[in-house]
Amino acid sequence: MTREQELWAMALWVDREHGEDGERFITERVLHFDAIGDEGGKLLWMDVARRFVELQGSISATPN
C-alpha cells in the first residue's frame, strides 16, 4: 500500500466512523499532535484533512 492509499484509507475511515463530525475529529487530532510537539503526527492529520475535504466534496457533488 502506498502512502497516498494510506491517507485515503484514513480519510475514508474518519468518514465512516465519524460522519459529519469527521472534520472536528481531524481538527482535534491536529491540535493534539501540535500540543505535544509531534510535527509528524500533525502533518499526517493535515494530509488526512485534505483528503477528507476532497472526499466530502465528491460525495456532495451534483452528478452531471
Short mmCIF file of C-alpha atoms in Angstrom, two decimals:
data_model
loop_
_atom_site.label_atom_id
_atom_site.label_comp_id
_atom_site.label_asym_id
_atom_site.label_seq_id
_atom_site.Cartn_x
_atom_site.Cartn_y
_atom_site.Cartn_z
CA MET A 1 0.00 0.00 0.00
CA THR A 2 1.36 3.42 -0.92
CA ARG A 3 1.40 6.44 1.38
CA GLU A 4 -1.31 8.03 -0.76
CA GLN A 5 -3.51 4.95 -0.36
CA GLU A 6 -2.95 5.01 3.41
CA LEU A 7 -4.03 8.66 3.59
CA TRP A 8 -7.18 7.95 1.60
CA ALA A 9 -7.91 4.91 3.77
CA MET A 10 -7.63 7.10 6.87
CA ALA A 11 -9.93 9.73 5.35
CA LEU A 12 -12.48 7.05 4.48
CA TRP A 13 -12.22 5.59 8.00
CA VAL A 14 -12.88 9.02 9.52
CA ASP A 15 -15.91 9.44 7.24
CA ARG A 16 -17.27 6.01 8.17
CA GLU A 17 -16.64 6.30 11.90
CA HIS A 18 -17.33 10.00 12.49
CA GLY A 19 -19.52 11.11 9.57
CA GLU A 20 -20.49 14.76 9.90
CA ASP A 21 -18.22 15.09 12.94
CA GLY A 22 -15.20 13.96 10.92
CA GLU A 23 -13.85 17.45 10.42
CA ARG A 24 -13.98 18.10 14.16
CA PHE A 25 -12.29 14.77 14.87
CA ILE A 26 -9.45 15.55 12.46
CA THR A 27 -9.06 19.05 13.90
CA GLU A 28 -8.74 17.54 17.38
CA ARG A 29 -6.04 15.16 16.11
CA VAL A 30 -4.09 18.02 14.50
CA LEU A 31 -4.34 20.13 17.67
CA HIS A 32 -3.37 17.18 19.86
CA PHE A 33 -0.19 16.47 17.93
CA ASP A 34 0.61 20.17 17.74
CA ALA A 35 0.22 20.49 21.52
CA ILE A 36 2.61 17.63 22.21
CA GLY A 37 5.12 18.88 19.65
CA ASP A 38 4.77 15.92 17.28
CA GLU A 39 5.23 17.59 13.90
CA GLY A 40 4.99 14.27 12.04
CA GLY A 41 1.62 13.43 13.61
CA LYS A 42 0.34 16.92 12.95
CA LEU A 43 1.40 16.80 9.30
CA LEU A 44 -0.11 13.32 8.89
CA TRP A 45 -3.52 14.50 10.07
CA MET A 46 -3.29 17.66 7.97
CA ASP A 47 -2.75 15.41 4.94
CA VAL A 48 -5.75 13.31 6.00
CA ALA A 49 -7.77 16.51 6.36
CA ARG A 50 -7.05 17.47 2.74
CA ARG A 51 -8.28 14.09 1.53
CA PHE A 52 -11.30 14.22 3.83
CA VAL A 53 -12.33 17.63 2.45
CA GLU A 54 -11.88 16.35 -1.09
CA LEU A 55 -13.89 13.24 -0.25
CA GLN A 56 -16.71 15.31 1.23
CA GLY A 57 -16.73 17.50 -1.87
CA SER A 58 -17.03 14.49 -4.16
CA ILE A 59 -19.82 12.99 -2.06
CA SER A 60 -21.88 16.18 -2.14
CA ALA A 61 -21.19 16.99 -5.80
CA THR A 62 -24.16 17.05 -8.14
CA PRO A 63 -23.89 14.37 -10.86
CA ASN A 64 -23.74 15.57 -14.48
#
